[in-house]
Coordinates of C-alpha atoms in Angstrom, one line a residue:
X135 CA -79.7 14.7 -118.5
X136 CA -80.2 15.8 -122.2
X137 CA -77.7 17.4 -124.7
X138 CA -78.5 20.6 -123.2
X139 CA -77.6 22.2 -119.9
X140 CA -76.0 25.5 -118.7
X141 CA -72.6 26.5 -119.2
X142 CA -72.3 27.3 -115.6
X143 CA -74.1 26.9 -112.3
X144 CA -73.4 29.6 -109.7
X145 CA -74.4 29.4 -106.3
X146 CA -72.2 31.3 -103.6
X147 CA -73.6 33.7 -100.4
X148 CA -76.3 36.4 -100.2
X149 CA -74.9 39.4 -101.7
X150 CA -72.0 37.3 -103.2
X151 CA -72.8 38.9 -106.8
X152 CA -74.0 35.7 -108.0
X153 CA -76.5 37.9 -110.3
X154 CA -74.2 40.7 -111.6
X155 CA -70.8 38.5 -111.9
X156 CA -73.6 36.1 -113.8
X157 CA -74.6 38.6 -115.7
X158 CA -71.6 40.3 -116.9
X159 CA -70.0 36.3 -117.6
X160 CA -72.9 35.8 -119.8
X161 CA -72.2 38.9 -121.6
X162 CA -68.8 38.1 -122.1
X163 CA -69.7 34.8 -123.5
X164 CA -72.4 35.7 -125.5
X165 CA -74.5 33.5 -123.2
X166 CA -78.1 34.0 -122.1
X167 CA -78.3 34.6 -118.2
X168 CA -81.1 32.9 -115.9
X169 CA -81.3 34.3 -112.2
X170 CA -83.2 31.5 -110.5
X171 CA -85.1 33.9 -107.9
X172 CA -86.5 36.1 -110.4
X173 CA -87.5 33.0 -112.6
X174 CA -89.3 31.6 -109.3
X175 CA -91.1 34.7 -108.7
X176 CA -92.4 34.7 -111.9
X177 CA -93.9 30.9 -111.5
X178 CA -95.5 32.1 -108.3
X179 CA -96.8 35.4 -108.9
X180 CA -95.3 37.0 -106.1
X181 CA -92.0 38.1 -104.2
X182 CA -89.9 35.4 -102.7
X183 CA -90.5 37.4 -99.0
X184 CA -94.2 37.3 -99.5
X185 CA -94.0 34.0 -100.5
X186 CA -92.3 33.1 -97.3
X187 CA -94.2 34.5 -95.1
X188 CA -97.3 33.4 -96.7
X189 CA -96.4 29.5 -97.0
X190 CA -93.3 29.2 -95.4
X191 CA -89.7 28.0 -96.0
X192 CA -90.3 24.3 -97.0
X193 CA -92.7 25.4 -99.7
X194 CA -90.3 27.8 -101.1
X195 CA -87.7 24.9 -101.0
X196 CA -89.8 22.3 -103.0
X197 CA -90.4 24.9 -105.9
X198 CA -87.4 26.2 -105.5
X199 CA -86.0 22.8 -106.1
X200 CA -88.6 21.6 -108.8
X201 CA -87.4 24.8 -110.9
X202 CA -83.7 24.5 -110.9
X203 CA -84.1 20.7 -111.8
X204 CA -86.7 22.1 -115.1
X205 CA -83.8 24.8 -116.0
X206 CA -80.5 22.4 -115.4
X207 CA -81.8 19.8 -118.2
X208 CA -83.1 22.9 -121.0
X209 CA -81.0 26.0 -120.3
X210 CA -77.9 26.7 -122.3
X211 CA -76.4 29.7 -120.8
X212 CA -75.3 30.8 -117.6
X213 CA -77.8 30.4 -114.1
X214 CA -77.5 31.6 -110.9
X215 CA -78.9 30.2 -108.2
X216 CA -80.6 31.7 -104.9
X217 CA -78.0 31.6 -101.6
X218 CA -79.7 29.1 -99.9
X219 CA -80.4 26.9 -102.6
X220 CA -77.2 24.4 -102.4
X221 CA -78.3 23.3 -99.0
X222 CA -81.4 21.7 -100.5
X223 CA -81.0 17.9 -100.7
X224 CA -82.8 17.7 -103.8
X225 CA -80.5 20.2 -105.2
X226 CA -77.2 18.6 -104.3
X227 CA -78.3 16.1 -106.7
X228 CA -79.5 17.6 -109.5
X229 CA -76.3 19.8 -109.0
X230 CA -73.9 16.5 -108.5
X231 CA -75.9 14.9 -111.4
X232 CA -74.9 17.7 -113.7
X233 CA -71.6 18.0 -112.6
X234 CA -70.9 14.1 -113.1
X235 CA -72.4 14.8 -117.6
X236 CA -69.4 17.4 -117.4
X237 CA -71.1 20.7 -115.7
X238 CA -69.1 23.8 -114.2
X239 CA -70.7 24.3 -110.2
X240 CA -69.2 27.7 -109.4
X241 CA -68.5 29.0 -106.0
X242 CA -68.5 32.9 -106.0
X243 CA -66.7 33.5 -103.4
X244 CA -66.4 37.4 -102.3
X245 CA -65.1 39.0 -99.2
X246 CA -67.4 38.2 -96.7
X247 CA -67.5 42.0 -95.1
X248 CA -68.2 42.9 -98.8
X249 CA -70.6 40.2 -99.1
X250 CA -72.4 40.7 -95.4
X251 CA -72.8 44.5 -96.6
X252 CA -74.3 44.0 -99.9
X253 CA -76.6 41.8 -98.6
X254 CA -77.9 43.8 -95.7
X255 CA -78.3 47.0 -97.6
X256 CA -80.4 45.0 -100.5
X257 CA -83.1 44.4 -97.9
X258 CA -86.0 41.3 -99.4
X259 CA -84.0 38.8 -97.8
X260 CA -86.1 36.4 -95.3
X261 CA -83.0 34.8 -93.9
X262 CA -81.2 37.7 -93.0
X263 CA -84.6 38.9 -90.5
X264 CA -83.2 40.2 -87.2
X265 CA -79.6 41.1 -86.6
X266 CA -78.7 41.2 -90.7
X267 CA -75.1 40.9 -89.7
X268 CA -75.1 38.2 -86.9
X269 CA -77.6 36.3 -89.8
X270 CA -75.0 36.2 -92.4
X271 CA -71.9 34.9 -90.7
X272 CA -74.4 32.0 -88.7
X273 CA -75.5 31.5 -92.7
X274 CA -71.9 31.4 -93.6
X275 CA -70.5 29.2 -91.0
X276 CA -72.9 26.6 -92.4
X277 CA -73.2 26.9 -95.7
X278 CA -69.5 27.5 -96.9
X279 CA -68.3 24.1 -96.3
X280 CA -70.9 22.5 -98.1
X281 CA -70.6 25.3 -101.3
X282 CA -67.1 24.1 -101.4
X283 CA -68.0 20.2 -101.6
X284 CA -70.9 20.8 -104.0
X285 CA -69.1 23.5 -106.2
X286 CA -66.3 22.0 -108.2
X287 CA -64.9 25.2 -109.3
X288 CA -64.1 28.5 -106.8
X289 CA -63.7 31.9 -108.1
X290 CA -62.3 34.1 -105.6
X291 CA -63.6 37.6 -106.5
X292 CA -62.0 39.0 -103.4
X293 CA -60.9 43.2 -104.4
X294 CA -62.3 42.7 -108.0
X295 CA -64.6 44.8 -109.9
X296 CA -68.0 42.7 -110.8
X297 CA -66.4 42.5 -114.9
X298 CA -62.7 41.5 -113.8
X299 CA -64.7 39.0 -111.1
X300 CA -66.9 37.9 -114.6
X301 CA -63.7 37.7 -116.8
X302 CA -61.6 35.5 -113.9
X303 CA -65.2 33.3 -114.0
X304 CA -65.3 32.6 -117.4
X305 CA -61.8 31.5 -118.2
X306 CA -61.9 29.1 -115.1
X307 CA -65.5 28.3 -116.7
X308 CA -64.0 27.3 -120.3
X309 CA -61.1 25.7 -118.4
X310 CA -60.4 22.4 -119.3
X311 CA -59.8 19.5 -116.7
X312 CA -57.9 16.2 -116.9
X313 CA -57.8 13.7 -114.3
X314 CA -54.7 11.9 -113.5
X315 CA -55.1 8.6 -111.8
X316 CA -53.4 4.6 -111.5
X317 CA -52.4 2.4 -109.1
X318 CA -49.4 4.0 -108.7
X319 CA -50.3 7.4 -108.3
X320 CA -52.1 9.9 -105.8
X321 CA -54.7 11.4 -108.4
X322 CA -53.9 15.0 -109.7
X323 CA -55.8 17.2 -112.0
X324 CA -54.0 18.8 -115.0
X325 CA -56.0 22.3 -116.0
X326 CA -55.4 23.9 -119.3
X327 CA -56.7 27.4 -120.0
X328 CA -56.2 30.9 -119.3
X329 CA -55.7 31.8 -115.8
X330 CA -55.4 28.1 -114.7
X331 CA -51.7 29.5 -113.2
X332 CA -54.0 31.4 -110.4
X333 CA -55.0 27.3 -108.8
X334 CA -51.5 27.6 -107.4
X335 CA -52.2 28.2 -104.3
X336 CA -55.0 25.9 -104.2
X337 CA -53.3 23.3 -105.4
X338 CA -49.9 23.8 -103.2
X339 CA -52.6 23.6 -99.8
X340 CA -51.8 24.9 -96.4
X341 CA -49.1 22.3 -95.4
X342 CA -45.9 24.4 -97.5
X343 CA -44.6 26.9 -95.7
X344 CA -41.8 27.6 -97.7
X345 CA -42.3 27.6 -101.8
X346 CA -39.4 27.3 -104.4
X347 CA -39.7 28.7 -107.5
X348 CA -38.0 27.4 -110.0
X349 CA -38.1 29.1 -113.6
X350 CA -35.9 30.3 -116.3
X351 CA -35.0 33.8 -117.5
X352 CA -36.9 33.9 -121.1
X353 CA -40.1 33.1 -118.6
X354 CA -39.5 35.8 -116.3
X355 CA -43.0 37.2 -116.5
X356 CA -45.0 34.1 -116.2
X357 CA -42.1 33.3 -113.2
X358 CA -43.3 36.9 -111.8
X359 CA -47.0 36.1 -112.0
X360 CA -46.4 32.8 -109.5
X361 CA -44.4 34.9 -107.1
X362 CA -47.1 37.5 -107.1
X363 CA -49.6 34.3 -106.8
X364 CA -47.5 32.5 -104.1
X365 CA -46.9 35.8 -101.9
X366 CA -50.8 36.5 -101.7
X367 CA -51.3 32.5 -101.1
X368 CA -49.3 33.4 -97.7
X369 CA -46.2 31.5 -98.7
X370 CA -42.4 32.2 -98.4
X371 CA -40.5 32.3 -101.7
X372 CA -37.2 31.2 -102.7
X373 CA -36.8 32.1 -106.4
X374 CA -34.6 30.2 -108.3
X375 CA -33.3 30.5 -111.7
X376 CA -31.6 28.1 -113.9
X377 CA -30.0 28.3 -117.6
X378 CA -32.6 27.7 -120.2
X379 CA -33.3 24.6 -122.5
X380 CA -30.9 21.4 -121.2
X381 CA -28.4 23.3 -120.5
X382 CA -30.5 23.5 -117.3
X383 CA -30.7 19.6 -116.7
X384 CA -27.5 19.0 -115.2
X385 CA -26.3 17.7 -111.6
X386 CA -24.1 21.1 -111.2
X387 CA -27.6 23.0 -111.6
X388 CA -29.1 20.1 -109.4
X389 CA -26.6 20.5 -107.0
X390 CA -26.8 24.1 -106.6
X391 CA -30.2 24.3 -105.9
X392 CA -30.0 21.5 -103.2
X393 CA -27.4 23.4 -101.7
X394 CA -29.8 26.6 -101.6
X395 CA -33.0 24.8 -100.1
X396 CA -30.8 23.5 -97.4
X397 CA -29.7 27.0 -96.4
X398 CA -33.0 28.2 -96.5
X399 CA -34.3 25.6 -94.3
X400 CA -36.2 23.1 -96.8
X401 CA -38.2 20.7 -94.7
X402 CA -40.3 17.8 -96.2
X403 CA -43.6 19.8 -96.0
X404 CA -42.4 22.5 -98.0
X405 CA -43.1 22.8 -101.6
X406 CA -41.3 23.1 -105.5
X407 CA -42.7 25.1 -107.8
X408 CA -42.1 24.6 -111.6
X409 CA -42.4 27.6 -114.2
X410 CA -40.9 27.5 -118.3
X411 CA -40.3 24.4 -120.8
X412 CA -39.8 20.8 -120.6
X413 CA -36.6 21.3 -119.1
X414 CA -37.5 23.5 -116.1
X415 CA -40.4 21.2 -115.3
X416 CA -38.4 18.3 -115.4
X417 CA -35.4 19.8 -113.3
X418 CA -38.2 20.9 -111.0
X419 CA -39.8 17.2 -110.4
X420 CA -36.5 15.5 -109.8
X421 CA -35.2 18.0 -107.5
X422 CA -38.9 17.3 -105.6
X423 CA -38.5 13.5 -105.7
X424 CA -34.9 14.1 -104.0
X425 CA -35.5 17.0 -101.4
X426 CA -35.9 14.8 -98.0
X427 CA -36.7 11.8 -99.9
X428 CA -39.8 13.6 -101.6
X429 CA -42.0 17.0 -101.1
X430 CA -44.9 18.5 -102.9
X431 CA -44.4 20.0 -106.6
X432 CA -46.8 22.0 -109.2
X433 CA -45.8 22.2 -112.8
X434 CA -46.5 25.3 -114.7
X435 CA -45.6 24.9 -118.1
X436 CA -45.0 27.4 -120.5
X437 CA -44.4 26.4 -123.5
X438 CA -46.6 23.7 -125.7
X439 CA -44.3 21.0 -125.8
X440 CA -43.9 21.2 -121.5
X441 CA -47.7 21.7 -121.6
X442 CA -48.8 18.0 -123.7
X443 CA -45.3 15.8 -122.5
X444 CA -42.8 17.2 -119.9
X445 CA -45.1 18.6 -117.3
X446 CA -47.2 15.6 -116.9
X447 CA -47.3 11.8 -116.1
X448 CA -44.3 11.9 -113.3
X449 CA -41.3 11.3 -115.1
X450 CA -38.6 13.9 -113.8
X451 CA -34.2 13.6 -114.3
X452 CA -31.6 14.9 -115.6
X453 CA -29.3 14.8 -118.0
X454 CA -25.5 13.8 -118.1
X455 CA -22.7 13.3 -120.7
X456 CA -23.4 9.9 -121.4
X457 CA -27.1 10.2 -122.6
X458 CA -30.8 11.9 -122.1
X459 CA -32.6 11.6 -118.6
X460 CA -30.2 8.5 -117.8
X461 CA -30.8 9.9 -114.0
X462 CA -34.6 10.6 -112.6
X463 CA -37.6 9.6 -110.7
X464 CA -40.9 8.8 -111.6
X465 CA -42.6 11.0 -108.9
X466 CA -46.2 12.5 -109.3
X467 CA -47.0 16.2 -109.0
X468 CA -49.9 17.7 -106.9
X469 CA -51.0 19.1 -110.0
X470 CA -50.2 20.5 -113.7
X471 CA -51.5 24.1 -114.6
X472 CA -50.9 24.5 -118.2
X473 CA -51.9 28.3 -118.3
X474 CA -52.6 29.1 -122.6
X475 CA -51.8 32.6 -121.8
X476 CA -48.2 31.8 -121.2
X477 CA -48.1 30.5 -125.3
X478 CA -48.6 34.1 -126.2
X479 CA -45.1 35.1 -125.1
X480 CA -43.3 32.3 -127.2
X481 CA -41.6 32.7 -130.5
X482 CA -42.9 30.7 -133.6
X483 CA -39.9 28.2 -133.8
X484 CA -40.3 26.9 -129.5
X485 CA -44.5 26.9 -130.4
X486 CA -44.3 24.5 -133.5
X487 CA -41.6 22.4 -132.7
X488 CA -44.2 21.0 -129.6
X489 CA -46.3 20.0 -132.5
X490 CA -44.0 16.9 -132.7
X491 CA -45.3 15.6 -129.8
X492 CA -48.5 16.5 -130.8
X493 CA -48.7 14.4 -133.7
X494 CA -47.0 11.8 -131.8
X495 CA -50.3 11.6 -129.6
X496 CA -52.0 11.4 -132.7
X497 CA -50.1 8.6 -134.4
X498 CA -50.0 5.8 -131.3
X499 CA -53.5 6.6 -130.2
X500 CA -55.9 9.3 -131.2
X501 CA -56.8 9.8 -135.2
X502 CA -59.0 13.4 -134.4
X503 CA -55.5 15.1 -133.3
X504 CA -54.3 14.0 -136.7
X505 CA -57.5 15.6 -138.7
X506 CA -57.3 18.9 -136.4
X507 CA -53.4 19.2 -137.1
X508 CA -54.3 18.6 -141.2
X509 CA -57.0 20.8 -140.8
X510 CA -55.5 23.6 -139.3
X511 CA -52.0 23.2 -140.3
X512 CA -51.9 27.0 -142.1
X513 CA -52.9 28.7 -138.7
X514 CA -50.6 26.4 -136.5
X515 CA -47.4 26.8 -138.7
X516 CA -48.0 30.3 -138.5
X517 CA -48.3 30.7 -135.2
X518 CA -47.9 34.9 -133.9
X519 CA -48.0 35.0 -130.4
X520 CA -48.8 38.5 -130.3
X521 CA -52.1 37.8 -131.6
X522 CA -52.5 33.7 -130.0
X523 CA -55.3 35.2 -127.1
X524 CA -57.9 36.7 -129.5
X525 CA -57.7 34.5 -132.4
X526 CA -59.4 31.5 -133.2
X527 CA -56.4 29.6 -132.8
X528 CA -56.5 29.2 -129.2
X529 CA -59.6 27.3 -128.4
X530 CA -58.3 25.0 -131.9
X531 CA -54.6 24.6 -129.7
X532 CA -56.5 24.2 -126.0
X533 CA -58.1 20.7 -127.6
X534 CA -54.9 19.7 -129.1
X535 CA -53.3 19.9 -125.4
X536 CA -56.3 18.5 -123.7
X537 CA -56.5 15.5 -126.7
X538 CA -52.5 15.2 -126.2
X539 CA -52.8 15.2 -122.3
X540 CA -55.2 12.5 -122.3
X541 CA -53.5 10.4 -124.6
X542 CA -50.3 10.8 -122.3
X543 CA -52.6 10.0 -119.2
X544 CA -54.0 6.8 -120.4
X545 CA -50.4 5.0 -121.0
X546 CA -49.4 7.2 -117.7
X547 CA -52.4 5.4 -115.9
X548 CA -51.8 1.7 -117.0
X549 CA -48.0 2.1 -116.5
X550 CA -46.4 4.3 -114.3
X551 CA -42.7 3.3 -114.0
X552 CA -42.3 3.0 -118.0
X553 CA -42.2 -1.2 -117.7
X554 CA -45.3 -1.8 -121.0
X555 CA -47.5 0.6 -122.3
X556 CA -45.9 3.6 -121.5
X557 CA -43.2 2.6 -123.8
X558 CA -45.3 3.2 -126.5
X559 CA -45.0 6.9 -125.2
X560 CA -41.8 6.8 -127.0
X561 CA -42.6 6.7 -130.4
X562 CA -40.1 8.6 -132.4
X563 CA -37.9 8.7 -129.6
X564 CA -35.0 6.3 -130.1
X565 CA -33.5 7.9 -133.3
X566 CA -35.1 11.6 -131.6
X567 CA -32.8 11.1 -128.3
X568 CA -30.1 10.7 -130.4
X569 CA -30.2 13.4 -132.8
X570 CA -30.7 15.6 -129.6
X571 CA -27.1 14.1 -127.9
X572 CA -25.4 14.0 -131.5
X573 CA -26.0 17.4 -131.7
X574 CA -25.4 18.6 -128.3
X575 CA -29.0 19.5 -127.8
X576 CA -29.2 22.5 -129.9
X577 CA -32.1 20.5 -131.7
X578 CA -35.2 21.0 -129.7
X579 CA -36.6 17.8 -128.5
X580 CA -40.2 18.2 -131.0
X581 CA -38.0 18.3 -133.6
X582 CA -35.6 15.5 -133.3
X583 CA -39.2 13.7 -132.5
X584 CA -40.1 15.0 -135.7
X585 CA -37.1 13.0 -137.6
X586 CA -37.5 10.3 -135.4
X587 CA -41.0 9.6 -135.8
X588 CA -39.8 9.2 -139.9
X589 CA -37.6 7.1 -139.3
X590 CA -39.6 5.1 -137.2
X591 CA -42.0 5.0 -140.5
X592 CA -39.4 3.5 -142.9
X593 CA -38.2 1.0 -140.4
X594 CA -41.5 -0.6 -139.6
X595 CA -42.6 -0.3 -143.9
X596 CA -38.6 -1.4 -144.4
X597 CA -40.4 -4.7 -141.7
X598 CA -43.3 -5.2 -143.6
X599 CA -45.5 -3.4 -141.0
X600 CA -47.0 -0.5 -142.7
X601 CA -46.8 0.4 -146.9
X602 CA -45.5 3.4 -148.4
X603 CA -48.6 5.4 -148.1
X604 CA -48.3 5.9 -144.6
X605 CA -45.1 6.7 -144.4
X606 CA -45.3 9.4 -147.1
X607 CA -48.4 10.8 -144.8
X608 CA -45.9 11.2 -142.1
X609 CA -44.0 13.1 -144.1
X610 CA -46.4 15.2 -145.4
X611 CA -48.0 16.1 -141.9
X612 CA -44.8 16.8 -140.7
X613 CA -44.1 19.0 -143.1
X614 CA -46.9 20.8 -143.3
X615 CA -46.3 21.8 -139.6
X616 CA -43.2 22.9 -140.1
X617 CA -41.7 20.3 -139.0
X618 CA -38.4 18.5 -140.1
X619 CA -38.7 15.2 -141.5
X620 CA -34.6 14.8 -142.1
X621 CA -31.7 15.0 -140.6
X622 CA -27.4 14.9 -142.2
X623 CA -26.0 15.3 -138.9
X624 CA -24.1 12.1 -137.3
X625 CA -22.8 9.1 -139.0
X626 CA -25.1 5.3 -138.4
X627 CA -22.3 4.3 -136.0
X628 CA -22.5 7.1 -133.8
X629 CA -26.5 6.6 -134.1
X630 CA -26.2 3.0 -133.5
X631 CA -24.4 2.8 -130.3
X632 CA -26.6 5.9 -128.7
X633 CA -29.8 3.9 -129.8
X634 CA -27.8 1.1 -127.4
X635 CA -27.9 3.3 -124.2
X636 CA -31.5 4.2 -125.3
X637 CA -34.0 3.6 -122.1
X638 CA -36.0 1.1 -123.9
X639 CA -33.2 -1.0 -124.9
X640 CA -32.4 -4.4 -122.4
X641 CA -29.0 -5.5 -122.5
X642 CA -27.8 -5.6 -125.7
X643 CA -31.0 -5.9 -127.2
X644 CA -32.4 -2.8 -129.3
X645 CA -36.0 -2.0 -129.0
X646 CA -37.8 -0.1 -131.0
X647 CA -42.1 1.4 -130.8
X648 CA -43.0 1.1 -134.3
X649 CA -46.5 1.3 -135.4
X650 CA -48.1 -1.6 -137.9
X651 CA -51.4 1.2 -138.5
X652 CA -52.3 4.4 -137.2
X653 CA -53.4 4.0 -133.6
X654 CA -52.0 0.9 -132.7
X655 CA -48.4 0.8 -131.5
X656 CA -46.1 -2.5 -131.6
X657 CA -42.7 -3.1 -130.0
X658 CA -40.0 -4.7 -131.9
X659 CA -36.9 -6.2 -131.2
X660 CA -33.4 -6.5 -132.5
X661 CA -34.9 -5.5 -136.3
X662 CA -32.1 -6.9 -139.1
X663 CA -29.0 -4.2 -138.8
X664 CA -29.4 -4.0 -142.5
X665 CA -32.8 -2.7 -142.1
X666 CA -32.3 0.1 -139.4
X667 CA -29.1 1.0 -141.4
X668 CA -31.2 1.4 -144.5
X669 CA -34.2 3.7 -142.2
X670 CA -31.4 5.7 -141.5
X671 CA -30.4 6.3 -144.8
X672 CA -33.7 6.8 -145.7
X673 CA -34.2 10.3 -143.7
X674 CA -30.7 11.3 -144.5
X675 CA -33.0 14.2 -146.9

């Protein structure tokens, strides 16, 4: 297929609104719209009933066929196919062709009364001929199953008006969609835009009877949207709601809740829902990987740091006095819905310091997210969540989470349980992780990253790894975040033996991910003391 190719590709039922919804979505998008019925009756001169009855179904297939083929490799808007169209063979694989260079398929699905009733009043529709009514739902029976395993969105329109149906179809349209697989792990997608929060219930599935919700307080709205979401999905809800930030991490909090999904009858087909920060989502995974030995979980993460780290790539714990998720799992989730509208409710200081881990991406793997950060450092630093949704901030932060996410999936991918690759995830971390325990965690975890990633900087220059310039440009990136880049809190001793308990370290060997150039990550171990004394100094500001 060539560079260009529609946006979308609707297909759904007769009288589906395939051609208004289409419409209306192209509008919204500032799209041209293509109708491929009205485009084939211009090619043969004739209504689509005459042409039926004049040369029969097959005919009508082949050009039917032949057209959409022409339109999917030179049309750059948004096309809507006729209802029978999908069943085509030849159309399957121009459809599955154009789905594999990156396409949007999208199943409009309406209410089938609503659907069966449009579609009999229109009239002109050879398939429907006879008993309109009995037609449709024979038409259905066959066709839905193979919509859904041709379409790889669905837009449920079920109770909406043709623009909220159109506004619900292009934000699942611009939604963008990371695969998570390995060797290790059952494949899960990880969907970033707004409105990816309403795949809950397709994601949970029909096994859960029971759903528990587990949020905190400051996300009480985006926690009320998944109830909402759950309740329509048919589920049972137990809400749940822990303290915010770490202070939600504990085995007391971990405790309680496994003490309130055993009175509520938890079995091991029954589900965890996650909803807030890093925190949440992490609580939320481990208290998954330990209900009966393991149930199903979804992540929602609210804020940008849970949306490119915590939520994704399986590691879930806890926390306890002695150090930083010192007691987890590594344990998959069904999926990740990383919904952009829930940025809009969070205050400038939680949105920037998830820019840490950000750069971080950038740094040990992926030089654009570096140029995007410099680029648009001003609006990022900024940040006003009031205005996020209808700025032109937001499609600039959705790459930075996609970039960031697939960064995080490829060391995910390689090296589940944390034992090679994934290390490198941990860039910044060592002296980060214990900024965050020196200070009894009211340092958010971007910014200790922040720090740590500095440090890590003059260590590996201190090694003879990388030279002063960049070093100096991770202090000016940083910076021009709003990011710290120092840190006067604990003394080297205190630092020392907390780098000691760090995960990476083996025995009494300290490990450190240090890079010798941008993109390429090295470990090292057991560094001179005099050296990672003199780092330390070095980001004392």
């Amino acid at each position: 297929m060539g560079a260009t190719r529609p946006r979308a590709v609707i297909i759904g039922m007769m009288g589906a609104g395939k051609t208004r919804v289409g419409r209306e979505t192209a509008q919204l998008m500032g799209l041209p719209f293509a109708d491929a019925d009205l485009d084939i009756e211009r090619e043969v001169g004739m209504p689509i009933p005459e042409y039926f009855s004049r040369y029969g179904e097959p005919a009508f297939r082949r050009v039917e066929s032949e057209l959409i083929a022409r339109v999917v490799g030179s049309f750059d808007g948004i096309f809507s196919l006729g209802g029978g169209a999908p069943m085509t063979p030849a159309v399957q694989e121009t459809l599955a062709g154009y789905v594999a260079d990156g396409g949007r398929v999208v199943y409009l699905m309406a209410d089938p009364r609503e659907a069966m009733e449009r579609a009999s009043r229109g009239g002109g529709r050879p398939m429907l001929d006879g008993d309109a009514n009995a037609r449709w739902k024979a038409l259905y029976a066959q066709r839905d199953p193979v919509f859904r395993r041709v379409a790889n969105v669905h837009v449920r329109t079920y109770g909406l008006t043709p623009l909220q149906a159109a506004r619900k179809m292009r934000d699942m349209i611009e939604e963008r969609v990371v695969p998570v697989t390995g060797a290790a792990i059952e494949p899960y997608e990880v969907r970033i835009g707004e409105g990816a929060m309403g795949h809950l219930p397709e994601v949970l599935g029909d096994g859960p009877v029971r759903v528990a919700l587990i949020h905190t307080q400051p996300v009480q709205r985006h926690s009320d949207h998944a109830r909402a979401l759950l309740r329509q999905g048919g589920y049972e809800v137990t809400d749940i709601m822990i303290p915010d930030a770490e202070a939600g991490k504990t085995v007391d909090v971990a405790n309680r809740i496994w003490q309130r999904l055993g009175e509520d009858g938890f079995t091991r087909s029954d589900a965890i829902v996650g909803v807030g920060g890093g925190a949440a989502t992490d609580l939320a995974g481990f208290i998954a990987a330990t209900w009966m030995r393991g149930v199903r979980y979804v992540n929602c993460p609210t804020s940008l740091l849970a949306m490119v780290d915590a939520s994704t790539g399986g590691k879930t714990g806890i926390n306890t006095p002695q150090g930083k998720n010192l007691v987890g799992s590594f344990y998959t989730p069904a999926g990740v819905l990383a919904d952009v509208r829930t940025l809009s409710s969070l205050p400038n200081d939680i949105f920037v310091e998830g820019l840490g881990e950000v750069a971080k991406s950038g740094f040990i793997m992926d030089d654009a997210i570096l140029r995007i950060l410099e680029e648009h450092a001003d609006g990022l630093r900024g940040f006003d969540g009031a205005a996020f949704l209808d700025s032109p901030l937001k499609p600039v932060v959705a790459e930075l989470i996609e970039r960031t996410v697939r960064v995080k999936v490829r060391h995910v991918s390689a090296d589940l349980r944390e034992k090679g690759m994934r290390e490198f995830l941990n860039y910044g971390h060592t002296l980060g992780h214990a900024i965050e325990q020196i200070e009894h965690f009211r340092w958010r975890h971007g910014n200790a990253v922040a720090v740590g990633m500095v440090y890590a900087a003059e260590l590996s220059r201190l090694l003879g790894h990388i030279d002063d310039d960049l070093v100096d440009y991770h202090r000016t990136l940083l910076s021009s975040l709003g990011l710290p880049t120092s840190w006067r809190g604990g003394t080297f001793d205190q630092v020392l033996a907390l780098m000691h308990r760090d995960k990476k370290a083996r025995g009494n060997t300290l490990r450190f991910v240090l890079l010798d150039r941008v993109g390429h990550v090295i470990h090292v171990e057991n560094p001179p003391q005099d050296a990672v004394r003199e780092a330390f100094e070095r980001i004392r500001g």
